[in-house]
CSV table of C-alpha atoms in Angstrom, one decimal:
chain,number,residue,atom,x,y,z
W,21,GLN,CA,-113.5,31.8,-148.9
W,22,VAL,CA,-117.0,30.9,-149.7
W,23,VAL,CA,-119.0,34.3,-150.4
W,24,ALA,CA,-122.8,35.0,-151.4
W,25,VAL,CA,-122.7,37.3,-154.0
W,26,TYR,CA,-125.6,39.7,-153.9
W,27,GLY,CA,-126.0,43.5,-154.4
W,28,THR,CA,-123.6,45.3,-156.1
W,29,LEU,CA,-119.9,44.9,-156.9
W,30,SER,CA,-119.4,47.4,-154.2
W,31,ASP,CA,-121.1,45.4,-151.8
W,32,LEU,CA,-118.9,42.2,-152.9
W,33,LEU,CA,-115.6,44.1,-152.6
W,34,SER,CA,-116.9,45.1,-149.0
W,35,VAL,CA,-117.8,41.5,-148.0
W,36,ALA,CA,-114.4,40.4,-149.5
W,37,SER,CA,-112.4,43.0,-147.5
W,38,ASN,CA,-114.0,41.9,-144.1
W,39,LYS,CA,-113.7,38.2,-145.0
W,40,LEU,CA,-109.9,38.3,-146.2
W,41,GLY,CA,-108.8,41.3,-144.2
W,42,ILE,CA,-107.6,43.2,-147.1
W,43,LYS,CA,-108.8,46.5,-148.8
W,44,ALA,CA,-110.2,44.6,-151.8
W,45,THR,CA,-110.4,47.1,-155.0
W,46,SER,CA,-110.4,44.6,-158.0
W,47,VAL,CA,-112.2,41.6,-158.9
W,48,TYR,CA,-110.8,39.0,-161.6
W,49,ASN,CA,-112.1,35.8,-162.7
W,50,GLY,CA,-110.1,32.8,-162.9
W,51,LYS,CA,-108.7,33.4,-166.2
W,52,GLY,CA,-107.4,36.8,-165.1
W,53,GLY,CA,-110.3,38.8,-166.5
W,54,LEU,CA,-111.3,42.0,-164.4
W,55,ILE,CA,-114.9,42.0,-163.3
W,56,ASP,CA,-116.6,45.3,-163.4
W,57,ASP,CA,-120.3,44.1,-163.3
W,58,ILE,CA,-121.7,41.6,-160.8
W,59,ALA,CA,-124.1,40.4,-163.5
W,60,LEU,CA,-120.7,38.6,-165.1
W,61,ILE,CA,-120.3,36.3,-162.2
W,62,ARG,CA,-121.9,33.0,-162.6
W,63,ASP,CA,-122.3,29.8,-160.0
W,64,ASP,CA,-119.6,28.4,-158.9
W,65,ASP,CA,-117.4,31.0,-160.3
W,66,VAL,CA,-113.8,31.2,-158.6
W,67,LEU,CA,-112.8,34.8,-158.1
W,68,PHE,CA,-110.1,36.8,-157.0
W,69,VAL,CA,-109.7,39.8,-155.3
W,70,CYS,CA,-106.7,42.2,-154.8
W,71,GLU,CA,-105.7,45.8,-153.8
W,72,GLY,CA,-105.3,47.0,-157.1
W,73,GLU,CA,-102.1,45.1,-158.1
W,74,PRO,CA,-102.2,43.1,-161.4
W,75,PHE,CA,-103.7,39.6,-161.3
W,76,ILE,CA,-101.2,36.9,-160.3
W,77,ASP,CA,-102.1,33.3,-160.8
W,78,PRO,CA,-101.9,31.6,-157.3
W,79,GLN,CA,-101.2,28.4,-159.0
W,80,SER,CA,-98.2,29.6,-160.4
W,81,ASP,CA,-94.8,30.6,-158.6
W,82,GLY,CA,-95.8,34.3,-158.0
W,83,ARG,CA,-95.5,35.0,-161.5
W,84,PRO,CA,-97.5,37.0,-163.3
W,85,HIS,CA,-100.4,35.1,-165.1
W,86,GLU,CA,-99.4,36.7,-168.6
W,87,GLU,CA,-95.6,35.5,-168.1
W,88,LEU,CA,-96.7,32.0,-167.4
W,89,THR,CA,-98.7,31.4,-170.2
W,90,GLY,CA,-96.8,33.7,-172.8
W,91,SER,CA,-99.8,35.2,-174.0
W,92,HIS,CA,-102.7,37.4,-173.2
W,93,THR,CA,-105.6,35.9,-171.6
W,94,ASP,CA,-108.8,35.9,-173.6
W,95,TRP,CA,-110.7,38.1,-171.1
W,96,LEU,CA,-110.0,41.8,-171.2
W,97,THR,CA,-111.5,45.0,-170.0
W,98,LEU,CA,-112.0,48.0,-171.8
W,99,ASN,CA,-112.1,51.5,-170.3
W,100,VAL,CA,-114.4,53.5,-172.7
W,101,GLY,CA,-114.7,57.0,-171.8
W,102,GLY,CA,-114.4,56.4,-168.0
W,103,ARG,CA,-116.9,53.3,-168.2
W,104,TYR,CA,-115.5,49.7,-167.7
W,105,PHE,CA,-116.5,47.1,-170.1
W,106,THR,CA,-115.6,43.2,-169.9
W,107,THR,CA,-115.5,41.1,-172.4
W,108,THR,CA,-112.9,38.4,-174.7
W,109,ARG,CA,-110.9,39.1,-177.3
W,110,SER,CA,-112.6,36.8,-179.5
W,111,THR,CA,-115.8,38.8,-179.4
W,112,LEU,CA,-113.9,42.0,-180.4
W,113,VAL,CA,-112.1,40.1,-183.3
W,114,ASN,CA,-114.3,37.3,-184.8
W,115,LYS,CA,-117.3,38.9,-185.8
W,116,GLU,CA,-115.7,41.8,-187.9
W,117,PRO,CA,-111.8,40.9,-188.4
W,118,ASP,CA,-111.3,43.7,-190.5
W,119,SER,CA,-112.7,46.3,-188.2
W,120,MET,CA,-110.4,48.5,-186.3
W,121,LEU,CA,-111.3,47.2,-183.1
W,122,ALA,CA,-110.1,43.5,-184.2
W,123,HIS,CA,-106.9,45.0,-185.4
W,124,MET,CA,-106.5,46.9,-181.9
W,125,PHE,CA,-106.7,43.6,-180.0
W,126,LYS,CA,-105.9,40.7,-182.2
W,127,ASP,CA,-102.2,40.8,-181.6
W,128,LYS,CA,-100.8,40.8,-177.9
W,129,ASP,CA,-99.0,44.2,-178.3
W,130,ALA,CA,-101.5,45.7,-180.7
W,131,TRP,CA,-102.8,48.4,-178.3
W,132,GLY,CA,-99.2,49.1,-176.6
W,133,ASN,CA,-99.3,50.0,-172.9
W,134,LYS,CA,-102.5,52.4,-173.2
W,135,GLN,CA,-104.1,50.9,-169.9
W,136,ASP,CA,-105.1,52.6,-166.7
W,137,HIS,CA,-104.3,51.6,-163.2
W,138,ARG,CA,-106.5,48.6,-163.1
W,139,GLY,CA,-105.1,47.4,-166.4
W,140,ALA,CA,-107.9,48.3,-168.7
W,141,PHE,CA,-107.4,49.2,-172.2
W,142,LEU,CA,-108.2,52.7,-172.6
W,143,ILE,CA,-110.6,54.0,-175.5
W,144,ASP,CA,-111.5,57.7,-175.8
W,145,ARG,CA,-115.0,57.2,-177.3
W,146,SER,CA,-118.6,57.5,-175.9
W,147,PRO,CA,-119.5,54.6,-173.7
W,148,GLU,CA,-123.2,55.2,-174.4
W,149,TYR,CA,-122.8,54.4,-178.0
W,150,PHE,CA,-120.0,51.9,-177.5
W,151,GLU,CA,-122.4,49.4,-175.6
W,152,PRO,CA,-124.8,48.7,-178.5
W,153,ILE,CA,-121.5,48.0,-180.6
W,154,LEU,CA,-120.3,45.7,-178.3
W,155,ASN,CA,-123.6,43.8,-177.7
W,156,TYR,CA,-123.8,43.5,-181.6
W,157,LEU,CA,-120.3,41.8,-181.9
W,158,ARG,CA,-121.4,39.4,-178.9
W,159,HIS,CA,-124.8,38.2,-180.3
W,160,GLY,CA,-125.1,39.9,-183.8
W,161,GLN,CA,-128.3,41.7,-183.2
W,162,LEU,CA,-128.8,45.5,-182.8
W,163,ILE,CA,-130.1,46.1,-179.5
W,164,VAL,CA,-130.6,49.8,-178.5
W,165,ASN,CA,-131.9,51.0,-175.3
W,166,ASP,CA,-134.7,54.0,-175.4
W,167,GLY,CA,-133.4,57.4,-175.5
W,168,ILE,CA,-130.1,56.3,-177.4
W,169,ASN,CA,-129.6,58.5,-180.5
W,170,LEU,CA,-129.1,56.1,-183.4
W,171,LEU,CA,-127.1,58.6,-185.1
W,172,GLY,CA,-124.4,58.6,-182.2
W,173,VAL,CA,-124.2,54.8,-182.6
W,174,LEU,CA,-123.9,54.9,-186.7
W,175,GLU,CA,-121.0,57.4,-186.0
W,176,GLU,CA,-119.2,54.9,-183.5
W,177,ALA,CA,-119.8,52.1,-185.7
W,178,ARG,CA,-118.2,53.9,-188.8
W,179,PHE,CA,-115.3,54.9,-186.6
W,180,PHE,CA,-114.6,51.3,-185.4
W,181,GLY,CA,-115.3,49.9,-188.8
W,182,ILE,CA,-118.3,47.6,-188.0
W,183,ASP,CA,-119.4,47.6,-191.6
W,184,SER,CA,-122.4,45.1,-190.9
W,185,LEU,CA,-123.6,47.0,-188.3
W,186,ILE,CA,-123.6,50.3,-190.5
W,187,GLU,CA,-126.0,48.8,-192.8
W,188,HIS,CA,-128.4,47.8,-189.9
W,189,LEU,CA,-128.2,51.0,-188.3
W,190,GLU,CA,-129.0,53.1,-191.4
W,191,ILE,CA,-132.1,50.9,-192.1
W,192,ALA,CA,-133.2,51.5,-188.5
W,193,ILE,CA,-132.6,55.1,-188.8
W,194,LYS,CA,-134.5,55.4,-191.9
W,195,ASN,CA,-137.5,53.3,-190.5
W,196,SER,CA,-137.6,55.7,-187.5
W,197,GLN,CA,-138.1,58.9,-189.3
W,198,PRO,CA,-141.7,59.9,-189.6
W,199,ALA,CA,-143.6,59.3,-192.9
W,200,GLU,CA,-143.4,62.4,-195.3
W,201,ASP,CA,-146.8,64.1,-195.1
W,202,HIS,CA,-147.9,64.8,-198.7
W,203,SER,CA,-151.5,65.8,-197.9
W,204,PRO,CA,-152.5,69.3,-199.3
W,205,ILE,CA,-152.2,72.6,-197.4
W,206,SER,CA,-155.6,73.7,-196.0
W,207,ARG,CA,-157.1,76.9,-196.2
W,208,LYS,CA,-156.7,77.4,-192.3
W,209,GLU,CA,-153.1,76.3,-192.5
W,210,PHE,CA,-152.4,78.6,-195.3
W,211,VAL,CA,-154.0,81.7,-193.8
W,212,ARG,CA,-152.0,81.4,-190.5
W,213,PHE,CA,-149.0,81.2,-192.8
W,214,LEU,CA,-150.0,84.3,-194.7
W,215,LEU,CA,-150.5,86.0,-191.3
W,216,ALA,CA,-147.1,85.0,-190.2
W,217,THR,CA,-145.6,86.4,-193.3
W,218,PRO,CA,-144.5,90.3,-193.3
W,219,THR,CA,-146.4,92.1,-196.3
W,220,LYS,CA,-142.8,93.2,-197.7
W,221,SER,CA,-141.6,89.7,-197.6
W,222,GLU,CA,-141.4,87.6,-200.5
W,223,LEU,CA,-143.7,84.5,-200.0
W,224,ARG,CA,-142.5,81.3,-201.7
W,225,CYS,CA,-144.8,78.5,-202.4
W,226,GLN,CA,-143.1,76.6,-205.0
W,227,GLY,CA,-144.0,73.0,-205.5
W,228,LEU,CA,-146.7,73.0,-202.7
W,229,ASN,CA,-149.7,71.0,-202.6
W,230,PHE,CA,-152.7,73.0,-202.4
W,231,SER,CA,-154.9,70.5,-204.1
W,232,GLY,CA,-158.8,71.1,-203.5
W,233,ALA,CA,-158.1,73.8,-201.2
W,234,ASP,CA,-160.3,76.7,-200.8
W,235,LEU,CA,-158.3,79.9,-201.1
W,236,SER,CA,-161.1,82.2,-202.6
W,237,ARG,CA,-161.3,85.9,-201.8
W,238,LEU,CA,-157.7,86.0,-200.4
W,239,ASP,CA,-154.9,88.3,-200.8
W,240,LEU,CA,-152.4,86.3,-202.8
W,241,ARG,CA,-150.6,89.2,-204.6
W,242,TYR,CA,-146.8,88.5,-205.7
W,243,ILE,CA,-146.7,85.0,-204.1
W,244,ASN,CA,-144.5,82.5,-205.9
W,245,PHE,CA,-146.8,79.6,-206.6
W,246,LYS,CA,-144.3,78.3,-209.4
W,247,MET,CA,-144.8,74.4,-209.9
W,248,ALA,CA,-147.4,74.3,-207.2
W,249,ASN,CA,-150.4,72.1,-207.3
W,250,LEU,CA,-153.4,74.1,-207.2
W,251,SER,CA,-155.6,71.5,-209.2
W,252,ARG,CA,-159.4,71.7,-207.9
W,253,CYS,CA,-158.8,74.7,-206.0
W,254,ASN,CA,-161.3,77.5,-205.3
W,255,LEU,CA,-159.5,80.7,-206.0
W,256,ALA,CA,-162.8,82.6,-207.1
W,257,HIS,CA,-162.5,86.3,-206.2
W,258,ALA,CA,-158.9,86.0,-205.2
W,259,ASN,CA,-156.3,88.5,-205.9
W,260,LEU,CA,-153.4,86.9,-207.8
W,261,CYS,CA,-152.0,90.4,-208.9
W,262,CYS,CA,-148.5,89.4,-210.3
W,263,ALA,CA,-148.2,86.2,-208.7
W,264,ASN,CA,-146.1,83.7,-210.3
W,265,LEU,CA,-148.0,80.4,-211.3
W,266,GLU,CA,-145.5,79.1,-213.9
W,267,ARG,CA,-145.9,75.5,-214.5
W,268,ALA,CA,-148.3,75.4,-211.8
W,269,ASP,CA,-151.4,72.7,-211.9
W,270,LEU,CA,-154.5,74.6,-212.3
W,271,SER,CA,-156.6,71.7,-214.1
W,272,GLY,CA,-160.2,72.0,-212.8
W,273,SER,CA,-159.6,74.9,-210.6
W,274,VAL,CA,-162.1,77.9,-210.3
W,275,LEU,CA,-160.9,81.3,-210.8
W,276,ASP,CA,-164.2,83.2,-211.5
W,277,CYS,CA,-163.5,87.0,-211.0
W,278,ALA,CA,-160.2,86.6,-209.7
W,279,ASN,CA,-157.7,89.5,-210.3
W,280,LEU,CA,-155.0,88.2,-212.5
W,281,GLN,CA,-153.3,91.5,-213.6
W,282,GLY,CA,-149.6,90.8,-214.6
W,283,VAL,CA,-150.0,87.3,-213.6
W,284,LYS,CA,-147.4,84.9,-214.9
W,285,MET,CA,-148.8,81.5,-216.0
W,286,LEU,CA,-146.0,80.4,-218.5
W,287,CYS,CA,-146.7,76.7,-219.5
W,288,SER,CA,-149.3,76.3,-216.5
W,289,ASN,CA,-151.9,73.8,-216.9
W,290,ALA,CA,-155.4,75.0,-216.4
W,291,GLU,CA,-157.1,72.6,-218.5
W,292,GLY,CA,-160.7,72.5,-217.6
W,293,ALA,CA,-160.6,75.6,-215.4
W,294,SER,CA,-163.1,78.2,-215.0
W,295,LEU,CA,-162.0,81.8,-215.3
W,296,LYS,CA,-165.3,83.7,-216.1
W,297,GLY,CA,-165.1,87.2,-215.5
W,298,CYS,CA,-161.3,87.3,-214.5
W,299,ASN,CA,-159.6,90.7,-215.0
W,300,PHE,CA,-155.9,90.2,-216.8
W,301,GLU,CA,-155.9,94.0,-217.8
W,302,ASP,CA,-153.4,96.0,-215.8
W,303,PRO,CA,-153.7,100.0,-216.1
W,304,SER,CA,-150.0,100.2,-215.4
W,305,GLY,CA,-149.5,98.5,-218.8
W,306,LEU,CA,-148.0,95.1,-217.3
W,307,LYS,CA,-149.2,92.4,-219.3
W,308,ALA,CA,-150.4,89.0,-218.3
W,309,ASN,CA,-148.1,86.3,-219.7
W,310,LEU,CA,-149.9,82.8,-220.1
W,311,GLU,CA,-147.4,81.9,-223.0
W,312,GLY,CA,-147.4,78.1,-223.6
W,313,ALA,CA,-150.0,77.7,-221.0
W,314,ASN,CA,-152.6,74.6,-221.5
W,315,LEU,CA,-156.2,76.1,-221.3
W,316,LYS,CA,-158.0,73.5,-222.9
W,317,GLY,CA,-161.7,73.5,-222.3
W,318,VAL,CA,-161.3,76.8,-220.0
W,319,ASP,CA,-164.3,79.0,-219.7
W,320,MET,CA,-163.0,82.5,-219.7
W,321,GLU,CA,-166.2,84.0,-220.7
W,322,GLY,CA,-166.3,88.0,-220.0
W,323,SER,CA,-162.7,88.2,-218.9
W,324,GLN,CA,-160.7,91.4,-219.5
W,325,MET,CA,-157.5,90.5,-221.2
W,326,THR,CA,-156.2,93.6,-223.1
W,327,GLY,CA,-152.7,92.8,-224.1
W,328,ILE,CA,-152.4,89.6,-222.8
W,329,ASN,CA,-149.8,87.2,-224.0
W,330,LEU,CA,-151.4,84.0,-225.0
W,331,ARG,CA,-148.5,82.8,-227.6
W,332,VAL,CA,-148.4,79.1,-228.6
W,333,ALA,CA,-151.2,78.5,-225.6
W,334,THR,CA,-153.5,75.7,-226.2
W,335,LEU,CA,-157.3,77.0,-226.0
W,336,LYS,CA,-158.9,74.0,-227.8
W,337,ASN,CA,-162.7,74.0,-227.1
W,338,ALA,CA,-162.2,76.7,-224.6
W,339,LYS,CA,-165.0,79.4,-224.2
W,340,LEU,CA,-164.0,83.0,-224.9
W,341,LYS,CA,-167.6,84.8,-225.4
W,342,ASN,CA,-167.5,88.3,-225.0
W,343,CYS,CA,-163.9,88.5,-224.0
W,344,ASN,CA,-161.7,91.7,-224.2
W,345,LEU,CA,-158.7,90.4,-226.4
W,346,ARG,CA,-157.8,94.0,-227.6
W,347,GLY,CA,-154.0,94.0,-228.6
W,348,ALA,CA,-153.5,90.3,-227.4
W,349,THR,CA,-150.9,88.1,-228.7
W,350,LEU,CA,-152.2,84.8,-230.1
W,351,ALA,CA,-149.5,84.0,-232.5
W,352,GLY,CA,-149.4,80.4,-232.8
W,353,THR,CA,-152.1,79.8,-230.6
W,354,ASP,CA,-154.5,76.7,-230.8
W,355,LEU,CA,-158.0,78.1,-231.1
W,356,GLU,CA,-159.4,74.8,-232.6
W,357,ASN,CA,-163.4,74.8,-231.8
W,358,CYS,CA,-163.1,77.8,-229.6
W,359,ASP,CA,-165.9,80.2,-229.0
W,360,LEU,CA,-164.7,83.7,-229.6
W,361,SER,CA,-168.1,85.2,-230.4
W,362,GLY,CA,-168.4,88.7,-229.1
W,363,CYS,CA,-164.9,89.1,-228.5
W,364,ASP,CA,-162.9,92.5,-229.1
W,365,LEU,CA,-160.0,91.4,-231.1
W,366,GLN,CA,-158.9,94.7,-232.4
W,367,GLU,CA,-155.3,94.8,-232.9
W,368,ALA,CA,-154.8,91.2,-231.9
W,369,ASN,CA,-151.8,89.2,-233.2
W,370,LEU,CA,-153.6,86.0,-234.8
W,371,ARG,CA,-150.5,85.0,-237.1
W,372,GLY,CA,-149.9,81.3,-237.2
W,373,SER,CA,-152.7,80.5,-234.9
W,374,ASN,CA,-155.2,77.6,-235.6
W,375,VAL,CA,-158.7,78.7,-236.0
W,376,LYS,CA,-160.3,75.6,-237.4
W,377,GLY,CA,-163.9,75.3,-236.2
W,378,ALA,CA,-163.6,78.4,-234.3
W,379,ILE,CA,-166.6,80.8,-233.8
W,380,PHE,CA,-166.2,84.4,-234.6
W,381,GLU,CA,-169.8,85.9,-235.1
W,382,GLU,CA,-171.0,88.8,-233.6
W,383,MET,CA,-167.6,90.2,-233.1
W,384,LEU,CA,-167.3,93.8,-231.9
W,385,THR,CA,-164.9,94.9,-234.6
W,386,PRO,CA,-164.0,93.2,-237.9
W,387,LEU,CA,-161.3,90.6,-237.9
W,388,HIS,CA,-158.4,91.2,-240.4
W,389,MET,CA,-156.3,88.0,-240.2
W,390,SER,CA,-153.2,87.4,-242.2
W,391,GLN,CA,-152.7,84.5,-244.6
W,392,SER,CA,-150.6,82.7,-242.2
W,393,VAL,CA,-153.7,81.9,-240.1
W,394,ARG,CA,-154.7,78.3,-240.5
């Protein structure tokens, strides 16, 4: 019978049932391939319908097509997670001959008798993720519909061993990721962060970028800023009591009149920073630790630094005029060309420090340096 093909596959089966007087349930092409999508039908195709039995070539003597030819037809149907896909054996084998799919279908009995009632080969995988893989095997292009998770397709590609597709998917997933945001954290963002954090919780800001931010007059006590970028920040009048600024970048920042009681600034970089009028002196006896810090050219005029640890720190060209350095540890510190006029250095340890070109005029107390001072 000549039948116009339109609508859906169900429409075609309904027309065939009426024309042929049977209850048509399956449609085959001339080579015995099961048709599960009307889009697969081309002009002048000769189609065969049946009520569910295996395909039998009418040109044979009633023998199944498989028995007549002695081998499988190239066309076959897969039942992947309940969804049918019609393709060719060569599509599954030729593109990736070493894949699991190729090993499953390159030989006649490779997949045994795992077939459903329609003769489709059963594969217990996700049809949503299998479709892009099958299309890739057909034409070599990765095409994924909107809403399909690429990670799911990648896992299926790995499961079936489609190696060339895995590389394409990994690149596509990487390109689909949003670009990393390295922009500095603003004052507004950080204040929102502070307000959302319980006062008794440890606030860790390790390695974060605050470059150029205005953090002045904020309560930043006990916050961990280890290795954070605080360059060119405004920290004037901020409370940094017992904050951890170890290895932090404070270059060019302003910390005038900041509370730095018990602060930890080991090996931090505060070159060119302004620390005028800062308070490092903790009445409870907790000492601020700036051991090994880079304080080249800093302005610390008038700061309270009783008992501060500046061991092996670099203070070359720094301004320490009128600072209280009573009992400070300055052993091995580079004080070259440093202005220490008006400083209280009583009981300060200057052993091994470099005071070449340093200014000590108008000190509050006499300075008694050991012979080890350079």
